[in-house]
Coordinates of C-alpha atoms and ligand atoms in Angstrom, one line a residue:
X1 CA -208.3 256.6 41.4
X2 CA -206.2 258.7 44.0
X3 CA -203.4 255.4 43.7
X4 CA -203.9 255.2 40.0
X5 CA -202.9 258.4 39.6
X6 CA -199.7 258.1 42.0
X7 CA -198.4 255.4 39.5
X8 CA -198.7 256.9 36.8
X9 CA -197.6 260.2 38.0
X10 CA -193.9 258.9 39.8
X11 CA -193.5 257.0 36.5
X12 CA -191.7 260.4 35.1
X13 CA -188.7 258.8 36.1
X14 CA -186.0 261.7 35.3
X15 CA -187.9 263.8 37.9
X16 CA -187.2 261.1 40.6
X17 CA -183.6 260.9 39.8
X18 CA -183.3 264.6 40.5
X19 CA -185.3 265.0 43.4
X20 CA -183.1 261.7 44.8
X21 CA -179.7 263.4 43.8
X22 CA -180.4 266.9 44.6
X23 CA -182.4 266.5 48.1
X24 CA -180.4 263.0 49.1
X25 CA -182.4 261.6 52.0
X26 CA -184.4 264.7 52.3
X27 CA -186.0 264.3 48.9
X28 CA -186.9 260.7 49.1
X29 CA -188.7 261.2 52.1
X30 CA -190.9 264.2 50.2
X31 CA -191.4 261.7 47.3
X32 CA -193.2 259.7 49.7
X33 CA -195.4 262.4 51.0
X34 CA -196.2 263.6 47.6
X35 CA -199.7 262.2 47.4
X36 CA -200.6 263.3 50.7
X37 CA -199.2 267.0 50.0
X38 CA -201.3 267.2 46.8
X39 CA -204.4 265.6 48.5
X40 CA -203.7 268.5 51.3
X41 CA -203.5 271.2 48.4
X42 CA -206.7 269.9 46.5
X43 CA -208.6 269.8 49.9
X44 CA -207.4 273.8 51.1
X45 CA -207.7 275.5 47.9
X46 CA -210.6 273.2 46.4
X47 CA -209.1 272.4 42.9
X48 CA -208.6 269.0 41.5
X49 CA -205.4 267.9 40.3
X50 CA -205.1 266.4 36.9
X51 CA -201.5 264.8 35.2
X52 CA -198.4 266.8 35.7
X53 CA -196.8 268.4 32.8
X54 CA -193.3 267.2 32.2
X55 CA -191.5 267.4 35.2
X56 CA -187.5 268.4 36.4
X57 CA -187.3 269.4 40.3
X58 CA -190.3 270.3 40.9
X59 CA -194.0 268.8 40.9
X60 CA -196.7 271.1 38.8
X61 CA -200.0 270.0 37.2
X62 CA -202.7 271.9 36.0
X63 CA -205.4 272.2 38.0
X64 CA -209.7 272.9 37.7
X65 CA -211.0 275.3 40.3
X66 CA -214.2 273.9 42.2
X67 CA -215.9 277.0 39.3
X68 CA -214.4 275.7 36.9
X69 CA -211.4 278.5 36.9
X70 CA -208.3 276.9 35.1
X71 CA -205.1 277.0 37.7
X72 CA -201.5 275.2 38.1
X73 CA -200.2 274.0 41.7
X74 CA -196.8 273.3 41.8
X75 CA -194.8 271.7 44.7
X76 CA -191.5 272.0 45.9
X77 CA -189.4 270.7 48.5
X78 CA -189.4 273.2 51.1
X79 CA -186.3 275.1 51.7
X80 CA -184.6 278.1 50.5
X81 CA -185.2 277.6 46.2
X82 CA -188.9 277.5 47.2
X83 CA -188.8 280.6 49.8
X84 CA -186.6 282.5 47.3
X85 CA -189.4 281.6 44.4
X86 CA -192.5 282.8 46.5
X87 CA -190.7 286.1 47.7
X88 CA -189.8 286.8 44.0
X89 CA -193.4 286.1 42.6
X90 CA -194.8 288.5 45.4
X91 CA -192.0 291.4 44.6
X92 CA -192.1 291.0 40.6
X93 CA -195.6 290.8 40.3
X94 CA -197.3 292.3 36.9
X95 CA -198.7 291.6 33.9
X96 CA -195.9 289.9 32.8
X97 CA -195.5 287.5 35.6
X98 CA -197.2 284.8 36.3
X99 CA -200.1 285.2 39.0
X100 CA -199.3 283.6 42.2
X101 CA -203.0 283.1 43.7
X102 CA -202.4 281.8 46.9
X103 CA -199.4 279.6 49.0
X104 CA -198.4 277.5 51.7
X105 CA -195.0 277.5 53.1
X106 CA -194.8 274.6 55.1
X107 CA -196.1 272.7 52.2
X108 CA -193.7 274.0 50.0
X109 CA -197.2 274.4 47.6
X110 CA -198.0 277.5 45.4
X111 CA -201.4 278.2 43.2
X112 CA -200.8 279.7 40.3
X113 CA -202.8 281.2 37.2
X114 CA -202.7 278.9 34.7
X115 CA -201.4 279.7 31.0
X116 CA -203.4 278.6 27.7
X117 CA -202.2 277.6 25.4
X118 CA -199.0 277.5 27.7
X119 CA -196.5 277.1 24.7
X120 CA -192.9 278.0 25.7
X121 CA -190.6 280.2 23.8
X122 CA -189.0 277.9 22.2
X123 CA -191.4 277.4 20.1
X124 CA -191.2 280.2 18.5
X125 CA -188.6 279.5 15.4
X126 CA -187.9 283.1 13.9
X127 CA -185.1 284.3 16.5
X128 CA -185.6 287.6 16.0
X129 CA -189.3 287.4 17.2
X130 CA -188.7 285.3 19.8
X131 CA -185.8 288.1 21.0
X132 CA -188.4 290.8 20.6
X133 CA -191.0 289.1 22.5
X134 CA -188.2 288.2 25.8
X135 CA -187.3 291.6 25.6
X136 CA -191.0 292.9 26.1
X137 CA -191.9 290.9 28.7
X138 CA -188.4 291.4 30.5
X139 CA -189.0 295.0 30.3
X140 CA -192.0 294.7 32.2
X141 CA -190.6 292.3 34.7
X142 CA -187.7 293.6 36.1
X143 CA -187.8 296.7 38.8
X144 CA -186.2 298.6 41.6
X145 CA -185.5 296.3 44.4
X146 CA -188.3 296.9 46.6
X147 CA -186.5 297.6 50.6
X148 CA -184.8 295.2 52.2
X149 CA -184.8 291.8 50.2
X150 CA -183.7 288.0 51.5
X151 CA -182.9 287.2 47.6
X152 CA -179.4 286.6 46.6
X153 CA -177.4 288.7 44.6
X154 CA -174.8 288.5 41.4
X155 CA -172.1 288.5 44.5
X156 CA -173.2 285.2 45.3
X157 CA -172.3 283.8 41.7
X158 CA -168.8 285.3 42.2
X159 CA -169.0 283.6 45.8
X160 CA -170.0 280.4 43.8
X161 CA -167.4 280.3 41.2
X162 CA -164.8 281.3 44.2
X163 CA -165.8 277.7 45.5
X164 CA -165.5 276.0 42.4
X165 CA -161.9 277.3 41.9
X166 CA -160.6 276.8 45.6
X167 CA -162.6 272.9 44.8
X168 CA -160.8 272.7 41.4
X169 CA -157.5 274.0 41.8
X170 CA -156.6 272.4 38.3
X171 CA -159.6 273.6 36.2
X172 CA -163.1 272.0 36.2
X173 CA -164.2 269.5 33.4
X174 CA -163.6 270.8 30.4
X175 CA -162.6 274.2 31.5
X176 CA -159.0 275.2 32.2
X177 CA -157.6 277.2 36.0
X178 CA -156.6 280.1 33.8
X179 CA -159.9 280.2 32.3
X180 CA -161.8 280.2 35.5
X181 CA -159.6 282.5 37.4
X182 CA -160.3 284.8 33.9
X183 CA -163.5 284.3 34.4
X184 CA -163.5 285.8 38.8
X185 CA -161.3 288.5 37.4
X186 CA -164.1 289.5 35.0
X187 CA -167.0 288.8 38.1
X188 CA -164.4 291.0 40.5
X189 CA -164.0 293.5 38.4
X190 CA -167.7 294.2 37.1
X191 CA -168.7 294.4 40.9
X192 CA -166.1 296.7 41.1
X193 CA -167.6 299.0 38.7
X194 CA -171.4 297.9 39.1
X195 CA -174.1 299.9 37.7
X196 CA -177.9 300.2 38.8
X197 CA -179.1 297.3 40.8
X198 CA -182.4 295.3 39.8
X199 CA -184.8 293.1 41.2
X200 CA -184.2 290.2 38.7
X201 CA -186.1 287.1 37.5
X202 CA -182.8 284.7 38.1
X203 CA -183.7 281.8 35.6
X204 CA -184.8 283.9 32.5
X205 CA -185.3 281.6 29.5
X206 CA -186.9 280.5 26.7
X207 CA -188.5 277.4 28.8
X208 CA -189.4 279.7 31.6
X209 CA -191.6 282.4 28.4
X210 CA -195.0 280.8 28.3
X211 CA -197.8 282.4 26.2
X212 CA -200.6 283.4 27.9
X213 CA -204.0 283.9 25.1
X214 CA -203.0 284.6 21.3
X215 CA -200.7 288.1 21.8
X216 CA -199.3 287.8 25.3
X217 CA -196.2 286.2 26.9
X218 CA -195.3 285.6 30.6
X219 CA -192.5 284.8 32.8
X220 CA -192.9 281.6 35.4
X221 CA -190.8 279.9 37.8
X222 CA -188.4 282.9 39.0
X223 CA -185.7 282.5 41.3
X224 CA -184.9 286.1 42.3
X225 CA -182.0 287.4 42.1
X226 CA -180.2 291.2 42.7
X227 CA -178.0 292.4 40.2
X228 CA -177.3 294.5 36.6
X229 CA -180.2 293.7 34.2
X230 CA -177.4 292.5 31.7
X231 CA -177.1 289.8 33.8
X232 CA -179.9 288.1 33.6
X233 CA -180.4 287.6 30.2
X234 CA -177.1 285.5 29.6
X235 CA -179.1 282.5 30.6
X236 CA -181.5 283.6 27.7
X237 CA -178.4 283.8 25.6
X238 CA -177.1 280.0 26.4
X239 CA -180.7 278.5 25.0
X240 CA -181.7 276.9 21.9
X241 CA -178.0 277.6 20.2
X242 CA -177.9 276.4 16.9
X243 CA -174.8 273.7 16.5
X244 CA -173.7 275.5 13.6
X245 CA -172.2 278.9 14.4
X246 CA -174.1 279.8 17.8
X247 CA -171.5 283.0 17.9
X248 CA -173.6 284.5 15.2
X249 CA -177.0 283.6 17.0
X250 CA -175.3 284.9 20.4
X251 CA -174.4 288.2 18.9
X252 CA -177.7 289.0 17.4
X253 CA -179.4 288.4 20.1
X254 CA -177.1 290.5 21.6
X255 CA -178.0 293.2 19.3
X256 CA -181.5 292.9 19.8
X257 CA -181.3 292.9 23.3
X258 CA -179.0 295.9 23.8
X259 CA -180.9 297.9 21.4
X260 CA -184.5 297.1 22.9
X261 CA -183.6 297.4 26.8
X262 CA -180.7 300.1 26.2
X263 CA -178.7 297.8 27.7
X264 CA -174.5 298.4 28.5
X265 CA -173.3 296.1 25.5
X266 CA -169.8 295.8 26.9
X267 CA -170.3 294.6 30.1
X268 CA -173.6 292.2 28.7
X269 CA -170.6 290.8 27.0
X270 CA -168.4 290.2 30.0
X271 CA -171.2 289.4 32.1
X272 CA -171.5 286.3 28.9
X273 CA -168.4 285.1 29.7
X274 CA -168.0 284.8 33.3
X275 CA -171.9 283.9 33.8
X276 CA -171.3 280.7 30.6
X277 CA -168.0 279.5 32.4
X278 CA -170.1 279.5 35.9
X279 CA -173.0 278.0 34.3
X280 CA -171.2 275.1 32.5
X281 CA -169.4 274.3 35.9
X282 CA -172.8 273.7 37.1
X283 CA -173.4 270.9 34.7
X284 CA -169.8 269.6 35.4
X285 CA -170.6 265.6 36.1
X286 CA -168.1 262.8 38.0
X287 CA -168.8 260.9 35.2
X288 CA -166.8 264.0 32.7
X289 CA -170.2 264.9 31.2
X290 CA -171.4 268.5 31.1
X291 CA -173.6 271.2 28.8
X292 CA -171.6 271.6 25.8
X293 CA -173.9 274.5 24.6
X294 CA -172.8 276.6 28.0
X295 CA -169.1 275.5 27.1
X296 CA -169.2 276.9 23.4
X297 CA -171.0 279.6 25.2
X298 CA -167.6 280.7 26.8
X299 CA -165.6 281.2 23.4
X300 CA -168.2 282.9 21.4
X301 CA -168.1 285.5 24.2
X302 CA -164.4 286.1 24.0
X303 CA -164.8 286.0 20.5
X304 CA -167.8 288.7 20.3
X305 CA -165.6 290.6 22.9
X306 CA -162.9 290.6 20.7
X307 CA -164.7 291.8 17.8
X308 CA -166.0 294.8 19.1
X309 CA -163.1 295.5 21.9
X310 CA -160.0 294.3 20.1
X311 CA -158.1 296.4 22.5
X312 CA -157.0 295.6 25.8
X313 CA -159.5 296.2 28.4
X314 CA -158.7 298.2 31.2
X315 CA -160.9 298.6 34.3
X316 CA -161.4 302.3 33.6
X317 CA -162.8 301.4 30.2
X318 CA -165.4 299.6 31.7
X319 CA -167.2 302.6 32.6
Ligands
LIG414 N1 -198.7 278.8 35.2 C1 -198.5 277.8 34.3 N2 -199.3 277.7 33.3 C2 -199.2 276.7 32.4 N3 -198.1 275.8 32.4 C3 -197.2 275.9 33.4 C4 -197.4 276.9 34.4 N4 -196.4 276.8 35.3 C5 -195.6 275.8 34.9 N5 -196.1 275.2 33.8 C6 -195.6 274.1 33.0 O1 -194.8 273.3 33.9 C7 -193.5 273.2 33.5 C8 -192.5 273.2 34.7 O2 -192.8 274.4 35.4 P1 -191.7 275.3 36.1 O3 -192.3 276.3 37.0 O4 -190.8 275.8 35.1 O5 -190.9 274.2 37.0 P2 -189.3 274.0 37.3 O6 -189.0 274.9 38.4 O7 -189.2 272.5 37.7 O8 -188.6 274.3 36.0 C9 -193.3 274.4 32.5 O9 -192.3 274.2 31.6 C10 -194.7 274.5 31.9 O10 -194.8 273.6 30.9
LIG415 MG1 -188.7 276.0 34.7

């Protein structure tokens, strides 16, 4: 049964391919120890494992409690995405977080609470609902950083994008040098100026939402991050874009979002653009593929900018 299971499991063939070209060498090798890892888990915490759900970097399947209490483990190469993961589900623990029940660092293994029925965001087709609903649960989510924190901050995105430029003199894919050096003058200049700092989720989307019973909604799989709340919704903001006019769908959500959280609309806008020209260099490829949604991302935000600051921004504006 145990072997059966392997099979079918390290069939999800996508997953494999990450692990492989994200962790190299290191990843193959924890691949290989996968079924002894989730033997190790079932044995500690008493659960049984059943068939993961669809997988990307990380291994999760639902799990039965020896009393019958529903539960997810999920597994991770160990390293610094997995340390960064368990400190942020300790510091943003609340009701709208998902429950981390109990861990083990050297595995790279956490327990959590399992959601039912689970459904993402995404599922939810009216946008303005499905704004309303991020919003709530954000609300409730992000806090004061709590002392002194090993979780990395919105500096280390400008550090990032730095890289990419000094890697890329010429531009990167599909986006051009002026548009990238744009985009660190924006980063630059909104540190500069930087507002209340937050203890963030890092990865806040639609795919990350999962409802939890019929009314309520939680946040999973957090990478922690430091920074303005504004932020951390632009990743929210580059999901489930329509094709056709996504700048509409962008500004709306905008509205919403600004309007429920009281957020800083100018500088959510900025923080769009340079955040959508980071993220697409992410998804850059050798092969010339990358995320065209996070590329269209990049003009709908000058575009929005543009519509409600024609003029020319000056740092003091950007109180
Ligand atoms: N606590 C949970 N309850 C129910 N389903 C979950 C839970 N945690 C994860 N999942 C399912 O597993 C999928 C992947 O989990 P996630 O933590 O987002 O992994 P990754 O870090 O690889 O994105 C989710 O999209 C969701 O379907
Ligand atoms: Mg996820």
């Amino acid at each position: 049964m145990f072997e059966n299971r392997w099979n079918r499991t390290l069939l999800q063939e996508r997953f494999v391919k990450n692990i492989k070209h994200h962790f190299k060498q290191e990843g193959e090798a924890w691949l290989e120890r996968l079924p002894e890892i989730s033997h190790q888990c079932e044995q500690t915490w008493q659960v049984e494992m059943m068939k993961p759900y669809e997988l990307s970097i990380n291994y999760v399947a639902p799990a039965v409690g020896k009393d019958g209490r529903k539960l997810v483990v999920k597994l991770s190469v160990p390293g610094e995405e997995f340390t960064c993961e368990l400190e942020a589900l300790r510091q943003l623990e609340s009701p709208a977080m998902v429950r981390l029940i109990a861990f083990d660092e050297n595995l790279g293994a956490l327990l959590l609470e399992r959601m039912e029925p689970g459904g993402t965001l995404a599922e939810v087709e009216e946008e303005d609902k499905a704004c309303r609903i991020a919003a709530d649960v954000f609300e409730q989510l992000t806090r004061e950083p709590l002392g002194e924190t090993t979780l990395p901050t919105t500096e280390d995105r400008t550090a990032s994008l730095a890289k990419i430029v000094s890697y890329y003199p010429a531009g990167c894919g599909p986006i051009s040098r002026s548009t990238l050096l744009e985009a660190q003058q924006t980063f630059n200049r909104l540190h500069r100026t930087r507002k209340k700092q937050w203890l963030l989720h890092g990865d806040f989307h639609h795919y990350n939402i999962l409802q939890d019973g019929e009314e309520k909604w939680k946040a999973i799989d957090p990478k922690g991050l430091i920074g303005e709340r504004e932020y951390d919704l632009i990743q929210f903001l580059l999901n489930k874009l329509p094709e056709e006019d996504p700048v509409s769908v962008i500004d709306k959500r905008i509205q919403i979002f600004s309007e429920f959280l009281k957020l800083d609309k100018q500088r959510f806008v900025l923080w769009g653009f340079c955040h959508s020209v980071l993220a697409t260099c992410w998804t850059v490829e050798g092969n010339g593929n990358y995320n065209r949604p996070f590329y269209r991302a990049i003009a709908a935000f000058q575009q929005i900018h543009q519509k409600y600051y024609h003029h020319e921004v000056h740092e003091a504006e950007i109180r």
